[in-house]
Short mmCIF file of C-alpha atoms and ligand atoms in Angstrom, two decimals:
data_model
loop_
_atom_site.label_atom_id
_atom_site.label_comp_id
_atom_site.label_asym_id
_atom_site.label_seq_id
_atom_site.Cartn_x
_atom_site.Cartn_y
_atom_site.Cartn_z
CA UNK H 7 -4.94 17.29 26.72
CA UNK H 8 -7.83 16.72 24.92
CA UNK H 9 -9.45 18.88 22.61
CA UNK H 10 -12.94 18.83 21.48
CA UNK H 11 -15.91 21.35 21.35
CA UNK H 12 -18.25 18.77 21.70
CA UNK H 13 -16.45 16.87 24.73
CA UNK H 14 -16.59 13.59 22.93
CA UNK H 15 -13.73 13.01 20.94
CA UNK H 16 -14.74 12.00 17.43
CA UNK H 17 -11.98 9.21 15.98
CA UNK H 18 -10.65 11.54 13.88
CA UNK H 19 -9.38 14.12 16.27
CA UNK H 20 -8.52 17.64 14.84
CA UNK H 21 -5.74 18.73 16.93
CA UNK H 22 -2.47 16.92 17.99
CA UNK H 23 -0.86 15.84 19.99
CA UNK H 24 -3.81 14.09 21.56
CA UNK H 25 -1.30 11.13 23.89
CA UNK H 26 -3.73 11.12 26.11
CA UNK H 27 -6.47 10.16 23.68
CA UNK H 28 -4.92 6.37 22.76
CA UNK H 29 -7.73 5.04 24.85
CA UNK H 30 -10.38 6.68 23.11
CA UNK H 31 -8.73 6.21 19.71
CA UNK H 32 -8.52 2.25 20.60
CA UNK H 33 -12.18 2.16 21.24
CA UNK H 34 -13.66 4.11 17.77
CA UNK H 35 -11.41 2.71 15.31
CA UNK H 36 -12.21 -0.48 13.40
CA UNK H 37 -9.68 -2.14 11.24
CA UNK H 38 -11.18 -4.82 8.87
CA UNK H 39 -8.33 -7.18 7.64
CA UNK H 40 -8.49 -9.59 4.36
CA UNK H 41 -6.81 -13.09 4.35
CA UNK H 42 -7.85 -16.07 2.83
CA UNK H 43 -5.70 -19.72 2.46
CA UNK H 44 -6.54 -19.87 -0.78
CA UNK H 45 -3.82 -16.84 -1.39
CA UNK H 46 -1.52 -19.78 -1.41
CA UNK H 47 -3.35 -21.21 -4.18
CA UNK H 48 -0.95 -19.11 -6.76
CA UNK H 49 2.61 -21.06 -6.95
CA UNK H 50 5.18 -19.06 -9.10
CA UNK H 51 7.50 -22.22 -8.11
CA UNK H 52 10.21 -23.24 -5.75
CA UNK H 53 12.99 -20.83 -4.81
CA UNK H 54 10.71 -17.86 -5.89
CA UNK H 55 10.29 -15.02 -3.05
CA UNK H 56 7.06 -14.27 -3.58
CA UNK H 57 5.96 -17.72 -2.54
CA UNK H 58 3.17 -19.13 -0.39
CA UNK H 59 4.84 -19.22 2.56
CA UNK H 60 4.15 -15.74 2.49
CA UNK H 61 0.27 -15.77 3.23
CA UNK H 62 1.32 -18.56 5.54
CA UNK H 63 3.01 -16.43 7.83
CA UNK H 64 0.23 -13.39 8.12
CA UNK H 65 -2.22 -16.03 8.82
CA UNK H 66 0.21 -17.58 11.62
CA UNK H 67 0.39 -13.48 12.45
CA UNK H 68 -3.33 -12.69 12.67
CA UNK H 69 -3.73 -16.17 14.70
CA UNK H 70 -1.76 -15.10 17.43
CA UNK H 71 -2.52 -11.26 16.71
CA UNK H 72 -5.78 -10.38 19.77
CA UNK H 73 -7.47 -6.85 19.53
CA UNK H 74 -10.74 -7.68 19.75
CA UNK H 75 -12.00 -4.85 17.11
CA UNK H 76 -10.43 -6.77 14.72
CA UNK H 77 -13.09 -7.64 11.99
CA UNK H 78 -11.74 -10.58 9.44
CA UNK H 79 -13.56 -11.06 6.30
CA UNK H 80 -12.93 -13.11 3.55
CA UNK H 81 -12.69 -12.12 0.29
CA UNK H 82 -14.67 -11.98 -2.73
CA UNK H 83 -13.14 -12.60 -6.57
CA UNK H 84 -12.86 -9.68 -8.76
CA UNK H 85 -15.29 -9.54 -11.75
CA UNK H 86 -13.96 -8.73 -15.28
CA UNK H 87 -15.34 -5.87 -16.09
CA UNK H 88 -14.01 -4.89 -12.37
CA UNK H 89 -10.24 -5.62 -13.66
CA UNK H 90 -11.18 -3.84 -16.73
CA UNK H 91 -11.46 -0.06 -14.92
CA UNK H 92 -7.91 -0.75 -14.78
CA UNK H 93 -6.84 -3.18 -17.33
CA UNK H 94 -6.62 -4.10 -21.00
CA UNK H 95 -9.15 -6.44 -21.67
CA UNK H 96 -6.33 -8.23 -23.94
CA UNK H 97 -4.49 -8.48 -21.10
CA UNK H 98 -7.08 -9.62 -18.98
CA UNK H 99 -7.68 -12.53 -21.34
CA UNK H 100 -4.05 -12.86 -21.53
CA UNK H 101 -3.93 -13.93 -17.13
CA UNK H 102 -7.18 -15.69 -18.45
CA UNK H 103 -4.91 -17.80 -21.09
CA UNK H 104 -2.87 -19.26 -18.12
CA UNK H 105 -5.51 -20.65 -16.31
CA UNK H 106 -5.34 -24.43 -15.72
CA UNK H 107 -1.74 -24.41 -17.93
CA UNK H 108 1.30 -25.89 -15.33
CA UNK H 109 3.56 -23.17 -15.67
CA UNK H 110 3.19 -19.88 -17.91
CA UNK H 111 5.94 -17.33 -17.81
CA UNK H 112 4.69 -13.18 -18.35
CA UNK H 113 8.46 -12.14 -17.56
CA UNK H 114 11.35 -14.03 -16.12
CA UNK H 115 10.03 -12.82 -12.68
CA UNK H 116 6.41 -13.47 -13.20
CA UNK H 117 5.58 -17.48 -13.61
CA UNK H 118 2.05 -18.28 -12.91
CA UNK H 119 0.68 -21.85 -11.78
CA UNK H 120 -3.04 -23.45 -12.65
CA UNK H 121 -5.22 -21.44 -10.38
CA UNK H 122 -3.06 -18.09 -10.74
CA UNK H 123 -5.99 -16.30 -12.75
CA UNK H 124 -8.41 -16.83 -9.66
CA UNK H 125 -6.29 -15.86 -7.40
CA UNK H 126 -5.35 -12.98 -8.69
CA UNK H 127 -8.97 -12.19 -9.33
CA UNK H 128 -9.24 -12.71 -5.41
CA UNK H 129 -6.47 -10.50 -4.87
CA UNK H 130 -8.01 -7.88 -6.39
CA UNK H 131 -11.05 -8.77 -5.42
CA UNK H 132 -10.34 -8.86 -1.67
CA UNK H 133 -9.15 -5.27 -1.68
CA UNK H 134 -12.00 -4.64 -2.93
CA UNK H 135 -14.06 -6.30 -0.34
CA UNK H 136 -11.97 -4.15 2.19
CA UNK H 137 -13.10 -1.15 0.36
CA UNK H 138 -16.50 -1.66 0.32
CA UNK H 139 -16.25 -2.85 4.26
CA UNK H 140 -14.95 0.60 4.72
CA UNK H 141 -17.57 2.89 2.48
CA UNK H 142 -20.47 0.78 3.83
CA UNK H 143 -18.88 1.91 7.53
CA UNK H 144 -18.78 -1.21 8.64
CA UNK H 145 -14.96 -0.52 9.58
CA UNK H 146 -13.02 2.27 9.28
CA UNK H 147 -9.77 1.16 7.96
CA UNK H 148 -8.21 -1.70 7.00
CA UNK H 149 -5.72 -4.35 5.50
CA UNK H 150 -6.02 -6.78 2.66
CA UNK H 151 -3.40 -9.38 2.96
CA UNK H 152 -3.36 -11.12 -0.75
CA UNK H 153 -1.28 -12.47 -3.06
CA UNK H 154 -0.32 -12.06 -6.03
CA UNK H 155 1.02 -8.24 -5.48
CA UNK H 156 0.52 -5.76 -7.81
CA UNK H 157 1.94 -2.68 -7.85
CA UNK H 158 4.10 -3.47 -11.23
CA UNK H 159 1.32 -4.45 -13.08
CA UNK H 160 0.80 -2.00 -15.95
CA UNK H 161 -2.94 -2.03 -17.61
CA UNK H 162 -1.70 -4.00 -20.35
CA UNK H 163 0.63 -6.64 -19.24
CA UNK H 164 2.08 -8.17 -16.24
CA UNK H 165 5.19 -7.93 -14.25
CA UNK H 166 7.76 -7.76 -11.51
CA UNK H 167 5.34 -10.71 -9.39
CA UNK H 168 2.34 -8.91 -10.13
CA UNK H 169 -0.71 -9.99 -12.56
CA UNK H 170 -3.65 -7.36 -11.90
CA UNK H 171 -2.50 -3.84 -10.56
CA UNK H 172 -4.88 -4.57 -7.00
CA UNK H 173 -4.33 -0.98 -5.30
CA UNK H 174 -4.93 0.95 -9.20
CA UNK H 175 -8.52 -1.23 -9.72
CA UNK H 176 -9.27 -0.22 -6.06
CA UNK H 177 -8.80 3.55 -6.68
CA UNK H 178 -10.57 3.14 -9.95
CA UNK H 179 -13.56 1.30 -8.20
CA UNK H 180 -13.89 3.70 -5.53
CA UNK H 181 -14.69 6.38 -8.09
CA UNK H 182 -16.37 4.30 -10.52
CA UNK H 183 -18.66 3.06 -7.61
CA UNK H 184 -18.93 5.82 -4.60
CA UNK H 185 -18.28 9.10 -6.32
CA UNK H 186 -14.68 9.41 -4.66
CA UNK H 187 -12.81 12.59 -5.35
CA UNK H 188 -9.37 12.81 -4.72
CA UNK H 189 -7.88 9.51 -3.85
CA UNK H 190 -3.81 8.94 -2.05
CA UNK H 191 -2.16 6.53 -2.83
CA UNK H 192 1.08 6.15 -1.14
CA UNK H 193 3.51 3.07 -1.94
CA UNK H 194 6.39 2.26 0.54
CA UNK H 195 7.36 -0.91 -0.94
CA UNK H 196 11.03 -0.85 -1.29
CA UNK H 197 10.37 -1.00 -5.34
CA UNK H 198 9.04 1.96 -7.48
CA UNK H 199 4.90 1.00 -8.36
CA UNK H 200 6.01 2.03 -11.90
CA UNK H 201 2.00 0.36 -12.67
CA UNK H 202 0.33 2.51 -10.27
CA UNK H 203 2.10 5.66 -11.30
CA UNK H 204 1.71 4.99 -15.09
CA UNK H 205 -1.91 4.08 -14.46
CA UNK H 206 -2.76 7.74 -13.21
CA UNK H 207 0.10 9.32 -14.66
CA UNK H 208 -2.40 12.19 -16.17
CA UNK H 209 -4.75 12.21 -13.59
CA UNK H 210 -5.41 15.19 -11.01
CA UNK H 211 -7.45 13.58 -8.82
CA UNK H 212 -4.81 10.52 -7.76
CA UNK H 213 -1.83 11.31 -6.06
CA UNK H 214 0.55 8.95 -6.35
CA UNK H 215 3.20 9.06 -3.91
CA UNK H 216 6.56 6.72 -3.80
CA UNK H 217 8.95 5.89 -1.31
CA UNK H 218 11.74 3.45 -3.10
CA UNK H 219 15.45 2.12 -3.75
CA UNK H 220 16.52 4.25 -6.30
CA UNK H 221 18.29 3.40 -8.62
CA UNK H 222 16.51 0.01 -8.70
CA UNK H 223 14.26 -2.24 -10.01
CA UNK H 224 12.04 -1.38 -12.10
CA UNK H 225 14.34 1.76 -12.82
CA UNK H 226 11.10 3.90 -12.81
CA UNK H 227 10.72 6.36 -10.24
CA UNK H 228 13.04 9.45 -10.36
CA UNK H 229 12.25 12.17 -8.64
CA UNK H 230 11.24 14.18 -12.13
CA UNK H 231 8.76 11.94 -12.70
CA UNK H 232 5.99 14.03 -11.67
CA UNK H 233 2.93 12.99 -14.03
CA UNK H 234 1.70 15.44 -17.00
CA UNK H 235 -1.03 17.27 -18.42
CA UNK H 236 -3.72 17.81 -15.62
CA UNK H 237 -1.62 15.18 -13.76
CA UNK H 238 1.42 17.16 -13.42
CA UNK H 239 2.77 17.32 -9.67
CA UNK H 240 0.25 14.90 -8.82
CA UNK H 241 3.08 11.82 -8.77
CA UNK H 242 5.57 12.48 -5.99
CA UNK H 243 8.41 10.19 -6.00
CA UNK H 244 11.33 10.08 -3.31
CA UNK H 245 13.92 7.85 -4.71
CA UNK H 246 16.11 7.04 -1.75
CA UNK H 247 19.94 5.15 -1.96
CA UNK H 248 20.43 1.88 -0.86
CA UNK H 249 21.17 1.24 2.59
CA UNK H 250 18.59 4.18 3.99
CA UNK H 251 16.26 3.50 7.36
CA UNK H 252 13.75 4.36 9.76
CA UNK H 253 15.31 8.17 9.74
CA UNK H 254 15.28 8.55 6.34
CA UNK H 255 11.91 6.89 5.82
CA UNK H 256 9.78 8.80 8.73
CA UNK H 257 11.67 12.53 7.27
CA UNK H 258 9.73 11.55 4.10
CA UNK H 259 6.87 10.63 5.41
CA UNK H 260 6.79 13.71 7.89
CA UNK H 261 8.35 16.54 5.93
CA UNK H 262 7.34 15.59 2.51
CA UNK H 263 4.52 13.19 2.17
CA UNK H 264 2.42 14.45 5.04
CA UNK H 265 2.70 18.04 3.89
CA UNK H 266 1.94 17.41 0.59
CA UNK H 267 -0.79 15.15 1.36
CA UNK H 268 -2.32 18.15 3.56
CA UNK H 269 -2.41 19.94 0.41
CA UNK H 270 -4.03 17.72 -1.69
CA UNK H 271 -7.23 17.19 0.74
CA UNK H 272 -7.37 13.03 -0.18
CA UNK H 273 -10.95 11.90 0.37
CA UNK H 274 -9.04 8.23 0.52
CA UNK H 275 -6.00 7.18 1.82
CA UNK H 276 -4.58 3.44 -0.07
CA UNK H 277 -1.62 2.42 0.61
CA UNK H 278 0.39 -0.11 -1.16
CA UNK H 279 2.40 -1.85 1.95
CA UNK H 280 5.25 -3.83 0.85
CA UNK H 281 7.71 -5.25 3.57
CA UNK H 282 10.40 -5.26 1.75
CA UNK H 283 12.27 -2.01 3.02
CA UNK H 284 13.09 -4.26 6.20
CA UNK H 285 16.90 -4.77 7.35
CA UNK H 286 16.19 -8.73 6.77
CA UNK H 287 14.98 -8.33 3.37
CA UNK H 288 16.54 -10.42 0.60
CA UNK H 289 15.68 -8.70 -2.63
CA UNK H 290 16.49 -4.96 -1.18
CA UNK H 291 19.09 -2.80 0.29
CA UNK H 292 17.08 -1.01 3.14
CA UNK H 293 17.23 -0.82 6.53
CA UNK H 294 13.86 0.23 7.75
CA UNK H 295 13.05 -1.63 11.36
CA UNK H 296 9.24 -2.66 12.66
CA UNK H 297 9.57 0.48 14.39
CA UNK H 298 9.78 2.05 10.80
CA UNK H 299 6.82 0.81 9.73
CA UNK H 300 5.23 1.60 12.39
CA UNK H 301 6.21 5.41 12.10
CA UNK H 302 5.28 5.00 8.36
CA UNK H 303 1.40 3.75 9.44
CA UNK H 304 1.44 6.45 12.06
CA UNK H 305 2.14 9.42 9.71
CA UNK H 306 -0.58 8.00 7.21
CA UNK H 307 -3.33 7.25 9.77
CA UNK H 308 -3.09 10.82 10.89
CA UNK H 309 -3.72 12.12 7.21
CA UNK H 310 -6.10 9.95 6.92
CA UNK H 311 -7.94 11.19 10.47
CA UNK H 312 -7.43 15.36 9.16
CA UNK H 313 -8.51 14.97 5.87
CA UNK H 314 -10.48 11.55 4.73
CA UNK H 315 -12.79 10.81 7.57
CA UNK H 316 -9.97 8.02 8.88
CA UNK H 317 -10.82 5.96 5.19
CA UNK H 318 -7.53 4.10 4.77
CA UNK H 319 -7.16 0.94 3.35
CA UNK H 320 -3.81 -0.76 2.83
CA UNK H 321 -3.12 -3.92 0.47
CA UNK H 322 0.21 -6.15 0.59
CA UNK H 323 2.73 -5.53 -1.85
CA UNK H 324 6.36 -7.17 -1.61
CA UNK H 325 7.94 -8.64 1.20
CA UNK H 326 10.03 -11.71 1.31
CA UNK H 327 11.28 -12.40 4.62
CA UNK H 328 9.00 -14.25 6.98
CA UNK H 329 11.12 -12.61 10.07
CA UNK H 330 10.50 -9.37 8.88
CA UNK H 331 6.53 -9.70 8.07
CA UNK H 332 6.35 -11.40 11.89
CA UNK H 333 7.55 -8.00 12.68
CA UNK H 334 6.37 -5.99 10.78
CA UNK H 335 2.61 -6.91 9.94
CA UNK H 336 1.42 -6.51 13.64
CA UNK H 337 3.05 -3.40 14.11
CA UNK H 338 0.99 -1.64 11.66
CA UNK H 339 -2.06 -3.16 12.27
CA UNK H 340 -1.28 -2.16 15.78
CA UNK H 341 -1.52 1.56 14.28
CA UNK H 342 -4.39 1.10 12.12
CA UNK H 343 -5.95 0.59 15.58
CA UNK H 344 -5.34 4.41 16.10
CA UNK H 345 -4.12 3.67 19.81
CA UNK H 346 -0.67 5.03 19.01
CA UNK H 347 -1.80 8.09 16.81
CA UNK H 348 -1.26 10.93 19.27
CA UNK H 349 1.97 9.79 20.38
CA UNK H 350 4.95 11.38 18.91
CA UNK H 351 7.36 10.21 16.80
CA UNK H 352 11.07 10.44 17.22
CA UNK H 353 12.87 13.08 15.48
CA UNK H 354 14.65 11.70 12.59
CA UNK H 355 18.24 12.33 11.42
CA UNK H 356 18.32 11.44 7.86
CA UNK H 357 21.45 11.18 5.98
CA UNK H 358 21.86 14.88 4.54
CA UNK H 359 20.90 15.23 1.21
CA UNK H 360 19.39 11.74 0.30
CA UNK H 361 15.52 13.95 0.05
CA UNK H 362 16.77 17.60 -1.32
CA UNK H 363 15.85 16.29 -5.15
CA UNK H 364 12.24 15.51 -4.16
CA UNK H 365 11.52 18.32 -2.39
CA UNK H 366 13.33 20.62 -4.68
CA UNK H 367 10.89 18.98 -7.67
CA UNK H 368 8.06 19.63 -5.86
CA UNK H 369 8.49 22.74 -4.60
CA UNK H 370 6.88 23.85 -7.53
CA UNK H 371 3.78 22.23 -6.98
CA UNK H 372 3.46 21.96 -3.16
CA UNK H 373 4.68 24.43 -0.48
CA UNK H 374 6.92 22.55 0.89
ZN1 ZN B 27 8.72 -4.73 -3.66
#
């Protein structure tokens, strides 16, 4: 049944479940996605997972991917002083350094070819172009597909893959530039965003929330980690064993995350949406399905609907198996459609005890 006062339902309906709605959620909800070849312009050198291939692949997806509200823009670079909200400016001069040089190594995971700089600025820069897409209304959610990641990256140096931080500039640039308030971001790449967190570790007004291996690289993200000062409780982080799934990952996201995320009242939803939680993964020990992801995108695009006006905007993180993103990628963008959103999810059964820490943390912060 449908529910609105007005008899038109608005894209961001208020009550659920609304399964009868898909059709009207399929027609009001515009997804803007960012991809560009020249994401393959940053080489970190054969045998390395975060490769080329990688952007390859989602642009072999999106060619074969048809919903006709599908708006595909390309990306602008990032300026300087648009890295800096989030970055060093030593460190920014440091990626600088590497332009043009064969090979320069940040870390033993983190080689960077000639045009790495650029293309990191166009990382950053095309979640940024996704952002604005979405403030000026001219979608109302969205995916940037760009590489390098960045969820690692701490202000002052680079790591894990990643080069600039892409989702912490984003958050900083929607406040810097529209006046956002409260911003979410929530990161279900199979690796803790130990950049992210530490970025608004202090912060009240982003919550940082963190689905991961634990223990794990980077070995950040316990569930005590809960930011301080006028930051505290406002990083969530629900370290999960290796070998967890789909039931594991949608309890979080339903009876943790989504609660939580109530709570806060996000004017913004970002997500940082690695694929690396897949069953085919090389680098990680999770299980997660398509149909996991898919239940993860649901979850979030109903916050997003109750509490930010449907702003959601979701930039690639990790991911290493080109099965897995053929999978995976059209899957959520198949939610970010909103077609699925009133349609209810399984119930999970999550292996007892494997979220009792998190909630337990956060119980005295949230009512959970
Ligand atoms: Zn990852």
């Amino acid at each position: 049944m449908l529910v609105s006062s007005a008899g038109v339902l608005g894209k961001c309906a208020s009550s659920f479940p609304v399964a009868a709605g898909a059709a009207v959620y399929s027609q009001v909800v515009k997804t803007a996605v960012v991809v560009d070849r020249r994401y393959e312009d940053h080489d970190p050198g054969p045998g390395h997972p975060e490769s080329p291939e990688r952007i390859r692949t989602i642009l072999d997806v999106l060619e074969s991917y048809r919903r006709s509200d599908i708006l595909v823009m390309q990306p602008r670079p990032a300026t300087a002083g648009e890295i800096a909200l989030n970055h060093d400016p030593r460190h920014i001069e440091h990626v600088a350094a590497s332009a043009g040089r064969p090979v320069y190594s940040f870390d033993a995971d983190t080689p960077t070819s000639p045009r790495s700089f650029v293309t990191a600025l166009l990382a950053a820069g095309g979640y940024l172009t996704l952002l604005e897409a979405i403030m000026a209304a001219d979608a109302d959610n969205g995916f940037a597909f760009v590489r390098p990641p960045g969820h690692h990256a701490e202000a002052d140096r680079a790591m894990g893959f990643c080069l600039f931080n892409n989702v912490a500039v984003g958050a900083r640039y929607l406040r810097e530039r529209y006046g956002v308030g409260r911003i979410l971001v929530v990161d279900w790449d199979v690796h803790h965003g130990n950049g992210t967190q530490h970025s608004f570790y202090n912060d009240p007004d982003v919550l940082y929330v963190s689905t991961h291996q634990y223990p794990f690289y980077p070995g950040t993200g316990a569930a005590s980690e809960v930011g301080s000062g006028a930051g505290t409780g406002r990083t969530l982080n629900v370290p999960l064993p290796a070998g967890c799934g789909d039931d594991e990952y949608l309890a979080a996201f339903e009876t943790i995350i989504a609660p939580v995320a109530a709570q806060f009242e996000p004017a913004f939803v970002l997500v940082s949406a690695g694929f690396d939680a897949h069953h085919r993964d090389p680098l990680a020990g999770m299980n997660v399905t398509e149909a996991g992801f898919r239940a993860m995108a649901r979850v979030l695009m109903r916050v997003a609907c109750d509490h930010a006006q449907g702003r959601l905007a979701a930039v690639l993180e990790g991911g290493y198996d080109m099965q897995a993103l053929r999978a995976a990628v059209p899957a959520v963008l198949d939610e970010l459609g909103g077609a699925r959103m009133g349609e209810a999810l399984g119930t999970p059964c999550p292996r007892s005890g494997v979220l009792d820490e998190a909630r337990r943390v956060h119980r005295d912060y949230w009512e959970l």
